[in-house]
CSV table of C-alpha atoms in Angstrom, one decimal:
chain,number,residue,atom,x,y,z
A,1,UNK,CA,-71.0,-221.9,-144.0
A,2,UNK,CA,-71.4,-224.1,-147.0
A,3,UNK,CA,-70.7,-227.3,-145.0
A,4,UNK,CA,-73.9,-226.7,-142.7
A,5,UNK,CA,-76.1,-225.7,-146.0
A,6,UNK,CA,-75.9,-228.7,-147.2
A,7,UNK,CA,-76.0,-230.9,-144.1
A,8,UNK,CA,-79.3,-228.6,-142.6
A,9,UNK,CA,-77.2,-228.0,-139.3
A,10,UNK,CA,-76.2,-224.9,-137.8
A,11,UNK,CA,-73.6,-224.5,-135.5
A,12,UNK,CA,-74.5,-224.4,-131.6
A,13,UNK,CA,-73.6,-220.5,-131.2
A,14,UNK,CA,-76.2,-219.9,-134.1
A,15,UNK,CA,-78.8,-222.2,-133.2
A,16,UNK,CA,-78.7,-220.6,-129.4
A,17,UNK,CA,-79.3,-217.1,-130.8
A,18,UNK,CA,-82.1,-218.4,-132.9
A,19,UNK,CA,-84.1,-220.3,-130.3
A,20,UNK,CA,-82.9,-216.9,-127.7
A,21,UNK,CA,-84.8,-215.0,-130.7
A,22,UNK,CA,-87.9,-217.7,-131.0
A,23,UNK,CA,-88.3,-217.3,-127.5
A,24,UNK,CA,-88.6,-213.8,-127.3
A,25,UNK,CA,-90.9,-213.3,-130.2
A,26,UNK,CA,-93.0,-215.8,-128.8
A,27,UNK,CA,-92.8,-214.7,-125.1
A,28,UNK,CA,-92.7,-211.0,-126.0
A,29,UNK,CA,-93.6,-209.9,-129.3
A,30,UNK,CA,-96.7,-212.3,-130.2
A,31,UNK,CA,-99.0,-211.1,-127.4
A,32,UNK,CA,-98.9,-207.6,-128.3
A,33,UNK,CA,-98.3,-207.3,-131.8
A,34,UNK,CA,-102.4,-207.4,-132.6
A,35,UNK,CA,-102.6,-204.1,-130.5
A,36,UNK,CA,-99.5,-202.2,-132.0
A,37,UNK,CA,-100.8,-203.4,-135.8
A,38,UNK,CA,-104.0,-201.9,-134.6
A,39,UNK,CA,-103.0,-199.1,-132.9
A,40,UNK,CA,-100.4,-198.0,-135.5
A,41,UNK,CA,-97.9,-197.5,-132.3
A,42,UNK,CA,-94.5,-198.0,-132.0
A,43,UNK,CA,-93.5,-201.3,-130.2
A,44,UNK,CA,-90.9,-199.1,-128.2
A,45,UNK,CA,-91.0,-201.8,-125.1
A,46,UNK,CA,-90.1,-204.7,-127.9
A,47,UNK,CA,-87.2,-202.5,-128.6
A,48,UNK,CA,-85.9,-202.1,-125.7
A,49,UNK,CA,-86.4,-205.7,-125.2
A,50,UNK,CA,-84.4,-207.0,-128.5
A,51,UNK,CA,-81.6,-203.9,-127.4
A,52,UNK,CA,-81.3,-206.0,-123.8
A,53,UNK,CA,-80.6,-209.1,-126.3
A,54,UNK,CA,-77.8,-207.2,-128.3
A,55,UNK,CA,-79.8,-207.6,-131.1
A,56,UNK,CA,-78.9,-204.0,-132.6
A,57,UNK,CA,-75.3,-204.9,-132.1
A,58,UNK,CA,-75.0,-208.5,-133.5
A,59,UNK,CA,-72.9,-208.0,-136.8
A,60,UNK,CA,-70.6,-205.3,-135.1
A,61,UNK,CA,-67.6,-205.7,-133.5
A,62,UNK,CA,-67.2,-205.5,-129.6
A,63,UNK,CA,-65.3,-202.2,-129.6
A,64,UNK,CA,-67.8,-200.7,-131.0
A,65,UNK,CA,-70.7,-201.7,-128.5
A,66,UNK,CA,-71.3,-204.4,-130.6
A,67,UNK,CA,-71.7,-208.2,-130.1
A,68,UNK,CA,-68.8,-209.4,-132.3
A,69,UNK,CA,-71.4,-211.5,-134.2
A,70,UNK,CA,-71.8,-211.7,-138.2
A,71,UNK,CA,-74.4,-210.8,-140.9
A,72,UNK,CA,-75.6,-214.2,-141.1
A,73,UNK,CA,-76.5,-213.5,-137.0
A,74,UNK,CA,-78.6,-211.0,-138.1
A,75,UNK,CA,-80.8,-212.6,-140.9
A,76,UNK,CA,-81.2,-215.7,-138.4
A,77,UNK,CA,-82.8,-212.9,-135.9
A,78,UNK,CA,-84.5,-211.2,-138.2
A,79,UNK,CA,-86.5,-215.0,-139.7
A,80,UNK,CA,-87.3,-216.0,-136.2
A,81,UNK,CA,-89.1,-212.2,-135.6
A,82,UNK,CA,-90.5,-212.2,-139.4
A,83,UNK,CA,-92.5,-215.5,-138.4
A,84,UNK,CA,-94.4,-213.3,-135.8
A,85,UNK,CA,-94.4,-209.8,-136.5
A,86,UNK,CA,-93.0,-208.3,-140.0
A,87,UNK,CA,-92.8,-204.6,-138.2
A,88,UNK,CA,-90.9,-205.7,-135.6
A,89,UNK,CA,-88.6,-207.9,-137.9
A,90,UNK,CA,-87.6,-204.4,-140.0
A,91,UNK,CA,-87.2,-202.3,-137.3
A,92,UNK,CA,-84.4,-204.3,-136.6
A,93,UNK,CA,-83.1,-204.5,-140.2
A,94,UNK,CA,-83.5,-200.9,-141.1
A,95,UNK,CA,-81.4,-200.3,-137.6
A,96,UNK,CA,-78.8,-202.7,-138.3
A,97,UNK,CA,-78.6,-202.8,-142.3
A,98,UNK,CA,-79.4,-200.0,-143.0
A,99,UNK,CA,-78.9,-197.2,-139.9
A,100,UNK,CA,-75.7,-198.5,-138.6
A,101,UNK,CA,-74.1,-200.4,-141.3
A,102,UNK,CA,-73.2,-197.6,-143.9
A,103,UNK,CA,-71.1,-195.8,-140.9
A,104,UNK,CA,-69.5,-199.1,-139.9
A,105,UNK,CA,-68.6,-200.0,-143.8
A,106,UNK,CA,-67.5,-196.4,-144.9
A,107,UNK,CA,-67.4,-194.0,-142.0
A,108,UNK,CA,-64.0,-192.8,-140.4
A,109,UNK,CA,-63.2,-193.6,-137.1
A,110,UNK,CA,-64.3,-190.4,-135.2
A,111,UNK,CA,-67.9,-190.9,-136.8
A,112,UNK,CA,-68.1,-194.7,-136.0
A,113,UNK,CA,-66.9,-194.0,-132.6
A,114,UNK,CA,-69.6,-191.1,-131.9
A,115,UNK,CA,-72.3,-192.9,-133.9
A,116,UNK,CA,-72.2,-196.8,-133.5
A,117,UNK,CA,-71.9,-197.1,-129.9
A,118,UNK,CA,-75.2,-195.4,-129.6
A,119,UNK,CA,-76.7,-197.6,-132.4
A,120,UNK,CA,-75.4,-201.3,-131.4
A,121,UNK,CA,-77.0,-200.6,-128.2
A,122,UNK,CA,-80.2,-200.0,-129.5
A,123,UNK,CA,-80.8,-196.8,-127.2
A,124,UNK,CA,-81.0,-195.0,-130.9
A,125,UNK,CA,-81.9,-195.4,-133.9
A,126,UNK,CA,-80.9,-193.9,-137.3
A,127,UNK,CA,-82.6,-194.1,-141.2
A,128,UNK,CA,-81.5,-194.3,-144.6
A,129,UNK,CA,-82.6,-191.7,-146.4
A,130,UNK,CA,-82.2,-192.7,-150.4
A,131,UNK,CA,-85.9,-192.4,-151.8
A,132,UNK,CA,-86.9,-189.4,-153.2
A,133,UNK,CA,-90.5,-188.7,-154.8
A,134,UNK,CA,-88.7,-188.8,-157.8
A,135,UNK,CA,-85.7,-191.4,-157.3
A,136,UNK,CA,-85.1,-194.6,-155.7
A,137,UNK,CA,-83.6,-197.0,-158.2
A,138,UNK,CA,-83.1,-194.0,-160.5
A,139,UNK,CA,-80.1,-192.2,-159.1
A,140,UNK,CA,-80.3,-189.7,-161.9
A,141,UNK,CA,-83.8,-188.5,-160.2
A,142,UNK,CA,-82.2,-186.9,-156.8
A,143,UNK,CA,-83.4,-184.0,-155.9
A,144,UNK,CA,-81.7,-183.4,-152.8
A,145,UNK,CA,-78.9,-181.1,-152.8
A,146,UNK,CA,-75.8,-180.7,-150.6
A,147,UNK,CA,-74.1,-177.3,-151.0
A,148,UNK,CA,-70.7,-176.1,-149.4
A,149,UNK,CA,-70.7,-172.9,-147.4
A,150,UNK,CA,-67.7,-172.3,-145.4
A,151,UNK,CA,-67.0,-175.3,-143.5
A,152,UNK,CA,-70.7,-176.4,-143.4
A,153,UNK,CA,-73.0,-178.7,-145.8
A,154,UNK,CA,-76.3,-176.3,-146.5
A,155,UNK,CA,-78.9,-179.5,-147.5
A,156,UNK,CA,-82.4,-178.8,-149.5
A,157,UNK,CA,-85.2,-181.5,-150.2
A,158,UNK,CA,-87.1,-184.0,-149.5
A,159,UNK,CA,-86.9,-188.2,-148.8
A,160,UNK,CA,-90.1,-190.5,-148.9
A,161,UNK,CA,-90.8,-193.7,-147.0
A,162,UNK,CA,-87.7,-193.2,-145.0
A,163,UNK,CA,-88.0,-196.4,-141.8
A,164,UNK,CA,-86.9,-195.5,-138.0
A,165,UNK,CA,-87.0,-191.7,-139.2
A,166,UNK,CA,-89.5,-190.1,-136.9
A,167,UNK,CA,-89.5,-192.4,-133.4
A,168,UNK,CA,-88.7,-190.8,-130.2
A,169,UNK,CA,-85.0,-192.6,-130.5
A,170,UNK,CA,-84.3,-192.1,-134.1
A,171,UNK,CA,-81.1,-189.7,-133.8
A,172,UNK,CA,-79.6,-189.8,-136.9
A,173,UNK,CA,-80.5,-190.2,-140.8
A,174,UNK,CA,-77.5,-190.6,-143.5
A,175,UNK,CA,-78.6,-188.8,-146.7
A,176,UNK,CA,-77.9,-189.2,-150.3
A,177,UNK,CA,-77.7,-185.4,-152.1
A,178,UNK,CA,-76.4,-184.1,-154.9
A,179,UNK,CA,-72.9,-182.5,-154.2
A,180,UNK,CA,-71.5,-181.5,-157.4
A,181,UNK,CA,-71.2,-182.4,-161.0
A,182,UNK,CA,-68.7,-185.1,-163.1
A,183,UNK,CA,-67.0,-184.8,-165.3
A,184,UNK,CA,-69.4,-186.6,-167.6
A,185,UNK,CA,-71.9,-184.4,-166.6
A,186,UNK,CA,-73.9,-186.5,-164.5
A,187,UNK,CA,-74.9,-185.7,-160.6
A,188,UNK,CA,-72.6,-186.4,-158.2
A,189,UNK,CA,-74.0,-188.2,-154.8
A,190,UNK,CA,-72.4,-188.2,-152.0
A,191,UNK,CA,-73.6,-189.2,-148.4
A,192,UNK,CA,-74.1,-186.9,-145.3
A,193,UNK,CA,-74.9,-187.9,-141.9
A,194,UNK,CA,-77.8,-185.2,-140.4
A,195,UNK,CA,-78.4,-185.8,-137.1
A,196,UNK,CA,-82.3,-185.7,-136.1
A,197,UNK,CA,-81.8,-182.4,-133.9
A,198,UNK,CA,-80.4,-180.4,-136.6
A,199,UNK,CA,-82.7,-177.2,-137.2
A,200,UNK,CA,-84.3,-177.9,-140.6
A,201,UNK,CA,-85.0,-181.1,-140.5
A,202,UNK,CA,-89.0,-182.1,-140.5
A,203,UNK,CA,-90.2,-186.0,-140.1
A,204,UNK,CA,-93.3,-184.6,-141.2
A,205,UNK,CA,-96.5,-186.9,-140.1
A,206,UNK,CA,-96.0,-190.4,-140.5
A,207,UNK,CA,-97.9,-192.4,-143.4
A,208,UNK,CA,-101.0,-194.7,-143.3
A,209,UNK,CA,-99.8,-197.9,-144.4
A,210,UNK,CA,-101.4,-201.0,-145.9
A,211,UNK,CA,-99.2,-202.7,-143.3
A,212,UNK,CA,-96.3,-202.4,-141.4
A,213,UNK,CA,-98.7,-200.8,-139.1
A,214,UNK,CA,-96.2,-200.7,-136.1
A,215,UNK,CA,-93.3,-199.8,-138.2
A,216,UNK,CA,-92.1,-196.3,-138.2
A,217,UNK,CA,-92.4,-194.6,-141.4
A,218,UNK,CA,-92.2,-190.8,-142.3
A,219,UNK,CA,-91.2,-188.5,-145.0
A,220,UNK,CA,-88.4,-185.8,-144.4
A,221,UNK,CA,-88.2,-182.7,-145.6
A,222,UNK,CA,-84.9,-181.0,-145.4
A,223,UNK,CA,-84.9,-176.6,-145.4
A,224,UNK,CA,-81.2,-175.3,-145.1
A,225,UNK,CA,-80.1,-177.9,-142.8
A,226,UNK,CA,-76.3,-176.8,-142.2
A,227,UNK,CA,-74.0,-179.5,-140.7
A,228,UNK,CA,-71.1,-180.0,-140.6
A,229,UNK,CA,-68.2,-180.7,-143.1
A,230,UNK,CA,-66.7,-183.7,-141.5
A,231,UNK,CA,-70.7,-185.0,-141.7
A,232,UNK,CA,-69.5,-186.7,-145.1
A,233,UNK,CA,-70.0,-190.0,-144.7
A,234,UNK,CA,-67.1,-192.2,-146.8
A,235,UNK,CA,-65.5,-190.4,-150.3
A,236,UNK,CA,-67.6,-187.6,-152.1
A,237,UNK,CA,-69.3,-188.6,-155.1
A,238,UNK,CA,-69.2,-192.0,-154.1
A,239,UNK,CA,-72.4,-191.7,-152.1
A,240,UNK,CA,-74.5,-194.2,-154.5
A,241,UNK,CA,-72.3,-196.8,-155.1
A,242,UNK,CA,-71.5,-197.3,-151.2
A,243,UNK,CA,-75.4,-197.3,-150.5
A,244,UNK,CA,-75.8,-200.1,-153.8
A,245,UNK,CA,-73.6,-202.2,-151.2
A,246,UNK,CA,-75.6,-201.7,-148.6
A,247,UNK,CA,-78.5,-202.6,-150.4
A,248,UNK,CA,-77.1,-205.6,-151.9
A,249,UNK,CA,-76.4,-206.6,-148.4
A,250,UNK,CA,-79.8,-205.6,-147.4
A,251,UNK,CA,-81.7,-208.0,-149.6
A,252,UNK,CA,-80.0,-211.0,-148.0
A,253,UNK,CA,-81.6,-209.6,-144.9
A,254,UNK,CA,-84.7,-209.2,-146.6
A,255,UNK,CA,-84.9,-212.5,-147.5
A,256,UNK,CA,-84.6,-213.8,-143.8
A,257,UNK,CA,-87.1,-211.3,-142.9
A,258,UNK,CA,-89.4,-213.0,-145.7
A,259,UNK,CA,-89.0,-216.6,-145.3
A,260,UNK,CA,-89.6,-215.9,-141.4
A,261,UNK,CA,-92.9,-214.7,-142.8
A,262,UNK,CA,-93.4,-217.3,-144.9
A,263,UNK,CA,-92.5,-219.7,-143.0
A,264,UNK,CA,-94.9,-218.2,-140.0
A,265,UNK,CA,-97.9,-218.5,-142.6
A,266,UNK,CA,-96.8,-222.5,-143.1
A,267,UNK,CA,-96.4,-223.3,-138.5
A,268,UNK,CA,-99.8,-220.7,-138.3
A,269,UNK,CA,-101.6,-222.9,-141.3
A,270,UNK,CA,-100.3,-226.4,-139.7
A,271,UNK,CA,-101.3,-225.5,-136.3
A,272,UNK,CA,-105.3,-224.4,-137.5
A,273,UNK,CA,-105.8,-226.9,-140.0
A,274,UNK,CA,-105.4,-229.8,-137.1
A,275,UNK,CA,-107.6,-227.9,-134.9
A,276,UNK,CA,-110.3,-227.0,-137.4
A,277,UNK,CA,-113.1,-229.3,-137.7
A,278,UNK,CA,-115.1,-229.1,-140.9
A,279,UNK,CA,-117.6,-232.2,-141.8
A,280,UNK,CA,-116.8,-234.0,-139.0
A,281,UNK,CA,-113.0,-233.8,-139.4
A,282,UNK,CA,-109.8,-231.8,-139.0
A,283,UNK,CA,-109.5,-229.6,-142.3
A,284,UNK,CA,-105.7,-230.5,-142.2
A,285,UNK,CA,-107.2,-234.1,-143.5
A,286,UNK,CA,-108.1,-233.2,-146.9
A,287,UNK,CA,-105.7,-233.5,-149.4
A,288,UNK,CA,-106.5,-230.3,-151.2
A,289,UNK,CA,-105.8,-228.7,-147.8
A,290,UNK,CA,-102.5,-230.8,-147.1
A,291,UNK,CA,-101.1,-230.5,-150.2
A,292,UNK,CA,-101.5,-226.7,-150.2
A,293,UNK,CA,-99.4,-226.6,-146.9
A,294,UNK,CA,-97.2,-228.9,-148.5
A,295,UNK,CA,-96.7,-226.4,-151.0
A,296,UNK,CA,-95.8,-223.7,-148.3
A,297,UNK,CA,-93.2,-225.3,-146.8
A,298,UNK,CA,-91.5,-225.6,-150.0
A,299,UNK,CA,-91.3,-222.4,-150.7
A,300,UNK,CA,-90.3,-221.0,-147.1
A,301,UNK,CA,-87.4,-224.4,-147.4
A,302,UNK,CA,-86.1,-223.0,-150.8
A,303,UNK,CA,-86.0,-219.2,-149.9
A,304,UNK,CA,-84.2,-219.9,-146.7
A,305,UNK,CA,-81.7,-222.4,-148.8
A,306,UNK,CA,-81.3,-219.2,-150.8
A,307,UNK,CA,-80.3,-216.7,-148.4
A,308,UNK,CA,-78.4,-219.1,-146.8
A,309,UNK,CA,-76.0,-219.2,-149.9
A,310,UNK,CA,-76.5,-215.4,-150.4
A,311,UNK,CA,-74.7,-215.1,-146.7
A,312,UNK,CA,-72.1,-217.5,-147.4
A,313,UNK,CA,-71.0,-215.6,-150.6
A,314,UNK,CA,-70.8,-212.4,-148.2
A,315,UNK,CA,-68.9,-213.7,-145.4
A,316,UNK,CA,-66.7,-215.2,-147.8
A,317,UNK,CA,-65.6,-212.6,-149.4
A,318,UNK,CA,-67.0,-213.5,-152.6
A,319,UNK,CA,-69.3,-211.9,-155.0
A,320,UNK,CA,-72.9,-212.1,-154.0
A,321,UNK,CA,-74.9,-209.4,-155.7
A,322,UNK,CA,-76.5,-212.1,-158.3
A,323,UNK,CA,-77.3,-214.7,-155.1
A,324,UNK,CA,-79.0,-211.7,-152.7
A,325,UNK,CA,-81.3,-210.4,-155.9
A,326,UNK,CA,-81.9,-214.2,-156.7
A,327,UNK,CA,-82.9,-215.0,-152.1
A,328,UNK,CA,-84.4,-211.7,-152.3
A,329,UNK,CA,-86.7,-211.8,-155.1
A,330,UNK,CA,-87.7,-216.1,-154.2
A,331,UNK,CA,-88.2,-214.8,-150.3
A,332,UNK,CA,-90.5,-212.4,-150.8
A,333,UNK,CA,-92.3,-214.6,-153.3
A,334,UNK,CA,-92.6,-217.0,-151.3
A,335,UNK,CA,-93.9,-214.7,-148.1
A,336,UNK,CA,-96.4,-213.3,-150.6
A,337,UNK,CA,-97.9,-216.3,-151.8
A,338,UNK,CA,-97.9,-218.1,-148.6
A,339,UNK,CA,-99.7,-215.5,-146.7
A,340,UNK,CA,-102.2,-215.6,-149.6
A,341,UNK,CA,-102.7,-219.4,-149.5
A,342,UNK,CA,-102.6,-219.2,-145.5
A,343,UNK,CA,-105.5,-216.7,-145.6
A,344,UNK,CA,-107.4,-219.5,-147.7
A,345,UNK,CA,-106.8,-222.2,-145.5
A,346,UNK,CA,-108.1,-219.5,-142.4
A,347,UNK,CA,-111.4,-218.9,-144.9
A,348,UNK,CA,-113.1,-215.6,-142.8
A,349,UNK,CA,-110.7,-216.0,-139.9
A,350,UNK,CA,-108.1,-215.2,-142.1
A,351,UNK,CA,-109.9,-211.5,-143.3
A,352,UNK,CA,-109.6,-210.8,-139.7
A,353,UNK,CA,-106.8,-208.4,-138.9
A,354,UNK,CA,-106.1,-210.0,-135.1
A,355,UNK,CA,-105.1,-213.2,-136.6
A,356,UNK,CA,-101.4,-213.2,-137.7
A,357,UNK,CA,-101.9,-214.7,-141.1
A,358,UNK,CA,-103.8,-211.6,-142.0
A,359,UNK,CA,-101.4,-209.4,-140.7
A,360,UNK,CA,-99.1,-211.6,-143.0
A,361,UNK,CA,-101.3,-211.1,-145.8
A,362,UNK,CA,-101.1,-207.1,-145.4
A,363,UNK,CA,-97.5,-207.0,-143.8
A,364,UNK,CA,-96.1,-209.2,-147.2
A,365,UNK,CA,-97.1,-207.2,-150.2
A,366,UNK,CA,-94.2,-204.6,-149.5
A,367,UNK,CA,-91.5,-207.0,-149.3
A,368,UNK,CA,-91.7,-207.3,-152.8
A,369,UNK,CA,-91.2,-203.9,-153.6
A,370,UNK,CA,-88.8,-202.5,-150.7
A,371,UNK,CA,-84.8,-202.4,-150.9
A,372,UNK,CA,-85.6,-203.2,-155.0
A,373,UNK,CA,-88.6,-204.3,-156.4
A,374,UNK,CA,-88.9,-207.4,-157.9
A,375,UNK,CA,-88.6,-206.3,-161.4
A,376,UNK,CA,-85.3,-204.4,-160.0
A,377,UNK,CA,-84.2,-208.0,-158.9
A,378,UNK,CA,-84.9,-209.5,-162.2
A,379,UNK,CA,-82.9,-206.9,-164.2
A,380,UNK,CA,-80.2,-207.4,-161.5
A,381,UNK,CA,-80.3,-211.1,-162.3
A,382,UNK,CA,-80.3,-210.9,-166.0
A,383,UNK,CA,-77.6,-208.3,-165.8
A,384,UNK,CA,-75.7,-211.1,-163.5
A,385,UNK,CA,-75.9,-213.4,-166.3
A,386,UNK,CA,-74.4,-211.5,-168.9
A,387,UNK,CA,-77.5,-210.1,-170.5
């Protein structure tokens, strides 16, 4: 991959799934993603539209329903949605990255074979359910507790801001509990899959969001939910560490999810400023506007430049847990500040919520705090570096 980062070209198979991707979030996702926002629905026809792509399915292998595509696949998707609609764009991350993926990376092959089929297709989704009201970055915070009984898991507590958890498809959320105790005395996490259907488990009503609006987003509350023993998803007490790789992979998707947004703020600000006339001229004519675009693309250029890298680490093999925190933390920067300067440029068009930079503007804040805030990031990085 690093010979195309430097020369700006992708391969064909790559730049055909992106323009497939542009087209359908053009064709498909642009004209209703006003009403959805709106509405605070769930895009379930978009879905079903980006399942009939194989979008669900593009970093999984073929024998698993999957498109035999890479993670790089996925983050070029996930940009070309994030230009139009941020909700739909993490629906399909949360699906991917983080429903499917930790049963792909860690699960045995009875569990990948009942669960991933069902997953790549996109007829189902499943959640990752690691926040607590207590713990998210803070491991030592879980609540949730996983007790043996016979040859059942008995689970107790509660998950916050848990995405894909409550949609008519959603059949599955993995789980992060307490199992035990080490020796060191710390909790030991483990990681147990709970199928939605499972008596005791509540998505309890879903929140009211600052954006995100047709993103699905619920806590769970989890009252003696008894599953199965085999429901243990990779090694006990090694249920932290396996989701910190997920995550880590997660922010590179992040980061394509961003600069898409960023970089939708930068075509929407273009397009308007050479169609807005203000003292007898386009807007886009004025330096102090120009230059303020100018400053847009930038930023979308060097977050995608970023993530780029990030990917290439990853598919290389190669350490990459400095370079995701480093795309993920410039990505979501940049989406933040360019849907603040693209709501400038918009004046009172852009305070309107039917116009996508103000969507932007609402959808952005939270990439800067979800899958590791940015201060998370930064300690990330300076850890990285030796400090």
């Amino acid at each position: 991959m690093t010979d195309y980062l430097s020369s700006g070209s992708l391969p064909d198979e790559y730049q055909q799934l992106a323009k497939a991707v542009r087209d359908f979030a053009q064709t498909v996702v642009a004209p209703v993603a006003a009403e959805h926002d709106a509405n605070h629905t769930f895009p379930y026809e978009v879905v079903a539209g980006m399942a009939e792509l194989g979008l669900f399915g593009l970093p999984f292998p073929e024998e698993y329903g999957g498109q035999g595509g890479d993670y790089f696949a996925l983050c070029l998707a996930l940009e070309e949605l994030g230009k139009v609609d941020q909700s739909v764009a993490i629906t399909l991350e949360a699906g991917v990255s983080l429903g499917a993926m930790p049963i792909y990376r860690f699960g045995n092959e009875a569990q990948k074979q009942e669960w991933l089929p069902q997953l790549t297709s996109g007829k189902a989704l499943a959640a990752f359910g690691l926040t607590e009201p207590g713990a998210g970055s803070d491991a030592g915070g879980t609540r949730t507790t996983a007790k043996q009984d016979g040859g059942d898991w008995i689970i107790n507590g509660n998950k916050q801001f848990i995405t894909n958890s409550g949609t008519d498809i959603t059949r599955l959320v993995t789980v992060t509990a307490v199992t035990g105790e080490k020796e060191n005395g710390t909790k030991e996490i483990s990681t147990i899959l709970v199928p939605t259907s499972t008596p005791g488990f509540t998505a309890e009503p879903a929140y009211n969001k600052v954006g995100w609006n047709a993103s699905d987003t619920h806590p769970l509350t989890f009252q003696d939910v008894r599953v199965p023993q085999e429901n243990l998803l990779g090694e006990r007490g090694r249920g932290y560490a396996n989701f910190l790789r997920i995550l880590d992979e997660g922010r590179i998707a992040i980061a394509a999810l961003s600069v898409g947004a960023a970089q939708g703020c930068v075509d929407e600000s273009v397009k308007y400023a050479k169609e807005r006339e203000a003292f007898g001229k386009p807007i886009g004519a004025n330096q102090a506007i120009a230059f303020k675009i100018a400053r847009m693309e930038v930023r979308a250029h060097v977050a995608r430049t970023a993530y780029y890298d990030a990917a290439a680490l990853m598919l290389a093999g190669k350490p990459f847990k400095k370079q995701a925190s480093i795309a993920k933390l410039i990505a979501s920067e940049a989406a933040m500040d360019n849907a603040r300067d693209a709501t400038q440029i918009f004046g009172g068009y852009g305070f309107m919520n039917e116009y996508p930079v103000a969507r932007h503007y609402r959808d952005s804040k939270i990439l800067e705090i979800g899958e590791g805030t940015t201060e998370v990031q930064l300690m990330l990085i300076a850890r990285e570096a030796g400090l």
